[in-house]
Steps between C-alpha positions, in 0.01 A plus 500: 500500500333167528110549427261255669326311241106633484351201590627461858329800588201345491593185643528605923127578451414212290674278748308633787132468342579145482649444813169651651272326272668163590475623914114572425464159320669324740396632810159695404361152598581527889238812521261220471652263761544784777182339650623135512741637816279745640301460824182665640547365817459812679699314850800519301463820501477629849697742731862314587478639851150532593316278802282345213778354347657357782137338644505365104817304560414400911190392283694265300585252791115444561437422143742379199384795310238819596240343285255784301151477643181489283220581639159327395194706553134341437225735517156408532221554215256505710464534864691312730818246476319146597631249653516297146743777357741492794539136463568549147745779569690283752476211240660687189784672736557119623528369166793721422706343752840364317441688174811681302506792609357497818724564815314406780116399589259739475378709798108365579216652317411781748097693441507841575334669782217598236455197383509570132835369459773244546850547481829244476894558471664355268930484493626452165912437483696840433656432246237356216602762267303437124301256676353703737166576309457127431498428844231783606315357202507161695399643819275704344312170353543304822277822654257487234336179685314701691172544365307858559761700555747721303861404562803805488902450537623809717835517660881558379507168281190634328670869431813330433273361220361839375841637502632218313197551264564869434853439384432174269578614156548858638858546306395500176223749533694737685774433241256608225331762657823664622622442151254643274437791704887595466473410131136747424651718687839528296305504236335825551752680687743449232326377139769270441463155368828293615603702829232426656568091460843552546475665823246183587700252342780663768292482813384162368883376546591703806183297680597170377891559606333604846260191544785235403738686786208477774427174365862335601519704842106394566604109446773545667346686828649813483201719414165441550256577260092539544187546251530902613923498456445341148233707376716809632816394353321506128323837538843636667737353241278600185447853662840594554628319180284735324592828677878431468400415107307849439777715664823304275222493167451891551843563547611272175262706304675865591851311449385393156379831400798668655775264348379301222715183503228265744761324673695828628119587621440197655892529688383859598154387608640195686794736659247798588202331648657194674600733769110580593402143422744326727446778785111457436492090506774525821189705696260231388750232556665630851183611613328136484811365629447677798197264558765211612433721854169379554441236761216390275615239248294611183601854551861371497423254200368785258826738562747227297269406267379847423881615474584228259199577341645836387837411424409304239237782381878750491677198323248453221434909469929565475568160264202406346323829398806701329578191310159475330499909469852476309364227267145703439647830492214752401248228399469410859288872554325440192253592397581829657820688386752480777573968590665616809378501834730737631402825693689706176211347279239633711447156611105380516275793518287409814844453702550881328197631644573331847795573545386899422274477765754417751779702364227824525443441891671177637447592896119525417507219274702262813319666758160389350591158418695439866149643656291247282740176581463588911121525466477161370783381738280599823307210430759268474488397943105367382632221280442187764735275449428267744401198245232420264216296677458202357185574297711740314776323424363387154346773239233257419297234641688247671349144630744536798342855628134406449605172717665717779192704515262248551709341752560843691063531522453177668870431718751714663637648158861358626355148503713257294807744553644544839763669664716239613721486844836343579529486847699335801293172569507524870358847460171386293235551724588877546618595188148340337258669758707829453421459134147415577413785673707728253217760352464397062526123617241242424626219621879312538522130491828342583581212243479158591662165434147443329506789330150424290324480777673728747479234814803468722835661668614750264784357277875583682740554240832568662381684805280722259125491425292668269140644512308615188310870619182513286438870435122720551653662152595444150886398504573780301305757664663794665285343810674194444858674512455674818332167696843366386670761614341482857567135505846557501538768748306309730671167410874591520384640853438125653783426670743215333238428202718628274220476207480628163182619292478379150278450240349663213352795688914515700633505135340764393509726803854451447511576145352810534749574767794413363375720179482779710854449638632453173404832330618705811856331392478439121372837390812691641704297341330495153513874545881500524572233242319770266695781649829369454415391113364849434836680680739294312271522142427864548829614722298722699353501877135742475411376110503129618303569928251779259418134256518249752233722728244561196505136401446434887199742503349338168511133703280680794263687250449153355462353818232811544339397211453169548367559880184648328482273187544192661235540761277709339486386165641156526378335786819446656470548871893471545816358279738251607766553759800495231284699155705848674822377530450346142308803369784691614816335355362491179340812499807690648776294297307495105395882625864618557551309142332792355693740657801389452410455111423895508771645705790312374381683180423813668884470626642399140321813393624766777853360450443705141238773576472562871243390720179653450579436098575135597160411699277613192729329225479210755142514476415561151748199406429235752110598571357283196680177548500498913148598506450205256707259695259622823163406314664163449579404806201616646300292227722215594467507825162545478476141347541344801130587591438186280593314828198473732609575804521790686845528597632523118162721384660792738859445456398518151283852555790606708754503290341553194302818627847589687702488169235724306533784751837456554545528109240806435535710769816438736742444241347743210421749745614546850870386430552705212308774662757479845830431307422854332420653813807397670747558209819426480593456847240185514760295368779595776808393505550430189621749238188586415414703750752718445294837333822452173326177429153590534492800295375391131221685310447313187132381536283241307311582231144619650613562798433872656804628684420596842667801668716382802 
């Protein structure tokens, strides 16, 4: 017999560190260039189908591009606006006539009904991109002329700004943070030195594989990627690297003890958790995925980019990870002295004494738990999701919300940002007094050859006009939404005028619509995705409906939760229209991660000792290292609350909160608890449920036997 020399044992693994560290060297780079084809532009990212985005492209033919308004607000000192100040305001908007950046003349300087203050448009060009701040900084200096007065930038150019602001640089930090929690955590959970890095240095590769794959389909236009999509993709990426890492790490330690020889262990870890890995990342994967049926383009943006996102977190985890484990062997655990895990050890003794508890009385012990989960869950219809006003949209002080609330005390608050109507020219007059007299409506001003000053026929564009609707309230005001709304019922009722309401206030009326629509028709099919993954892993019908309903009721306790935290405690009067559907396909896909992790084991194990035997050796083995992966991806997660803005501090609380119950109490509790309960016939049809397969009686060490 031919023996294979010694050395090529050892060179498979050696091959593949390399071939990873040149990957991370050569590609780790593109993490950092994600933002160079990114866009904040939050029209790219409207509804495909709504009426806003069709009265954005009828828009088009009135202007060569919807420029961004900026609006200037001067506010008096002291007293009064004179007459000297309104000169000067008119002067400075005049004098930025032809500059870069600017799309059009500026509206006149208008004084408010008060008095106190003055107010001018400005439209900057859509698409300034990086330059954008220089240009406010211009306009900014051109208002500054105006002696006595205080001068503000509110409007969508000047959020654009903040936004722009609250990402710049944002990637490292979240990076770090993310990073070093995963790392302290590691740290303490398991007192080794090297796994810890190693499992770091893996999610370090996975992330830069993932960014240089976005990057190409971003350049190229096939994705679209955002400040919120990027910082998602890290946290995602790192979160589920890690998780996939603990379970294959845990499993490579029993191997080790049980065989000896590290690379059968690491074959027999590879071969007996890939199964639960794969099945886990396809829920995360298929489950974003099922984003591509939104209508709105950023929901449909994060589902690829989330999915690739994970593959590359199973390709490091099933290449990269057993490779460095076969070359470290037991030094990789070490300080610590690598013992089995298994339930016939006794396993960890907390997971001992838990799994007691539920063996002792598992109907009280589900019963209890179920009852706590639908307590919290009967809050879940209070969490508004209607939007986040604009003052909330930024954690901290922002120069575009102070500006927006000094406009909204001295003009209409929708000043500077109107709804905007397409309509049939030869029905103008009607379709602008029906407007008028519309209750929520200011004012509505058709636009003009001249449009500075307003004077003249309104400007025909191919048979189609368009009038600007200044609103009573802010344009992001639930006020604001429902004026819309009334303008368009009353609109598309004039006979042949064929209009269309757009605008900022349109968009997101239609956002939050659209949102709406799309959970009633994504969160079935997430559902099923999971199903089918848990039937084919599992090869049962009740186990898989019995996990896929407790993960469900964790995402409404959550959603319970966070109806009384984010109000209450926050400040958070409502979340944006897509944090649910968000909150709930991570929260329901990583959850069901957990579960899977457990009752793949839990079926490995009744295979051998029935199924009552199964659940608690399932426990006691996997209830160290899943509960450990939980904490870390609710600390990572978590992370993203180094993003000021609203929308990522409550995805962030979401899913991180989410994960932690989902981890402590649904999975270590109320699934082991029913499984027990049920018995065998919970895993129907498969031979398992059969009474001849379910009838072992060895039991783990500390556990009592319980009289059936």
């Amino acid at each position: 017999m031919i023996r294979t020399p010694r050395w090529t044992r050892w060179a498979v693994p050696l091959v593949l560190v390399l071939v990873w560290l040149g990957i991370g060297g050569t590609l780790g780079p593109f993490a950092g260039k994600l933002g160079e084809v990114a866009t904040n532009d939050q029209a790219a990212f409207l509804p495909r189908s709504a009426e806003s985005t069709k009265a954005l492209e009828a828009r088009k033919a009135f202007e060569a591009s919807a420029p961004v308004p900026a609006i200037v607000v001067w506010t008096v000192d002291d007293g009064r606006v004179t007459a000297a100040q309104e000169r000067a305001a008119a002067q400075a908007m005049a004098g930025l006539v032809g500059r870069t950046g600017i799309a059009a003349a500026p509206s006149p300087a208008v004084v408010s009904r008060d008095g106190e203050a003055i107010q001018a448009v400005v439209p900057l060009a859509a698409e300034l991109g990086d330059a954008l701040p220089e240009v406010l900084d211009q306009v900014r200096g051109a208002a500054g002329a105006v002696p006595g007065t205080e001068v503000r930038i509110a409007g969508p150019a000047a959020t654009q700004k903040d936004l722009v602001a609250a990402f710049a640089g944002i990637d490292g930090l979240l990076l770090g943070v993310a990073l070093g929690a995963v790392l302290l955590i590691l740290l303490l959970v398991y007192r080794s030195v090297l796994l810890p890095f190693v499992i770091i240095v893996g999610a370090v590769l996975a992330l830069g594989l993932a960014c240089a794959v976005v990057y190409v389909l971003a350049d190229r236009d096939v994705v679209r990627v955002d400040g919120q999509i990027q910082g998602i993709l890290s946290i995602l990426v790192i979160g589920a690297a890690t998780d996939y890492a603990l379970l294959l790490a845990a499993r490579f330690r029993e191997e080790l003890v049980a065989r000896g020889d590290r690379i059968r262990a690491a074959l027999a870890a590879v071969r007996r958790s890939a199964g639960a890995i794969v099945a886990s990342a396809a829920t995360v994967a298929l489950g974003l995925l099922a984003l591509l049926a939104s209508d709105l383009t950023n929901n449909r943006a994060l589902g690829p980019v989330g999915a690739i996102g994970i593959v590359c977190a199973v390709l490091t985890t099933l290449t990269f990870l057993p490779a460095v484990l076969v070359l470290l062997g037991r030094a990789a655990y070490w300080p610590a002295t690598p013992g089995p895990a298994d339930a016939g050890d006794g396993g960890h003794r907390v997971w001992q004494r838990v799994a007691a508890v539920i063996d002792r009385a598992p109907r009280r012990v589900w019963l209890s738990t179920g009852v706590l989960l639908l307590m919290l869950a009967a809050f879940s219809p209070a969490l508004s999701s209607k939007g986040v006003p604009l003052d909330e949209i930024f954690v901290n002080d922002a120069p575009s919300v102070s500006a927006q609330q000094a406009l909204a005390r001295h003009f209409p608050a929708g000043s500077g940002n109107p709804a905007v109507i397409i309509a049939d020219a030869e029905r103008a007059a009607e379709v602008q007094e029906t407007a008028r007299r519309t209750e929520g409506v200011a004012s509505v001003r058709p636009l003009t050859a001249d449009a500075r000053s307003g004077a003249g026929a309104p400007l025909v564009v191919d048979g189609r006009v368009r009038l600007d609707a200044t609103l009573e309230a802010t344009a992001d005001s639930d006020a604001a939404k429902e004026t819309v709304h009334r303008l368009r019922e009353r609109l598309h009722a004039v006979p042949g005028a064929d209009a269309l309401v757009g605008g900022y206030t349109a968009q997101q009326y239609d956002t939050q619509q659209t949102s709406a629509r799309d959970r009633t028709v994504i969160v079935p099919v997430v559902l099923c995705i999971i199903l089918l993954i848990l039937v084919g892993l599992l090869r049962s019908v009740l186990v898989p409906v019995l996990l896929v309903a407790t993960v469900a009721l964790n995402f409404l306790a959550t959603l319970g939760v966070c109806a009384l935290l984010f109000e209450h405690v926050l400040g958070f009067s409502g979340t944006d229209a897509s944090v649910p559907l968000y909150g709930f396909v991570f929260l329901v896909a990583l959850g069901v991660d957990y579960n899977i992790f457990l009752m793949s084991r839990v079926r490995e194990e009744s295979l051998r000792h029935g199924t009552r035997q199964g659940v608690l050796r399932g426990l006691i083995s996997t209830g160290g290292v899943i509960t450990s992966a939980g904490v870390v991806l609710a600390a990572t997660f978590a992370a993203l609350m180094v993003i000021p803005l609203a929308f990522m501090v409550q995805i962030a609380f979401i899913v991180a909160f989410g994960v932690l119950l989902d981890t402590l109490v649904v999975r270590s509790l109320l699934v082991p608890a029913l499984v027990i309960d049920i018995g065998p016939r919970g895993w129907w049809p498969s031979a398992l449920a059969r009474p001849a397969a379910a009838t072992g009686t060895e039991q783990p060490t500390g556990i009592p036997v319980r009289t059936e």
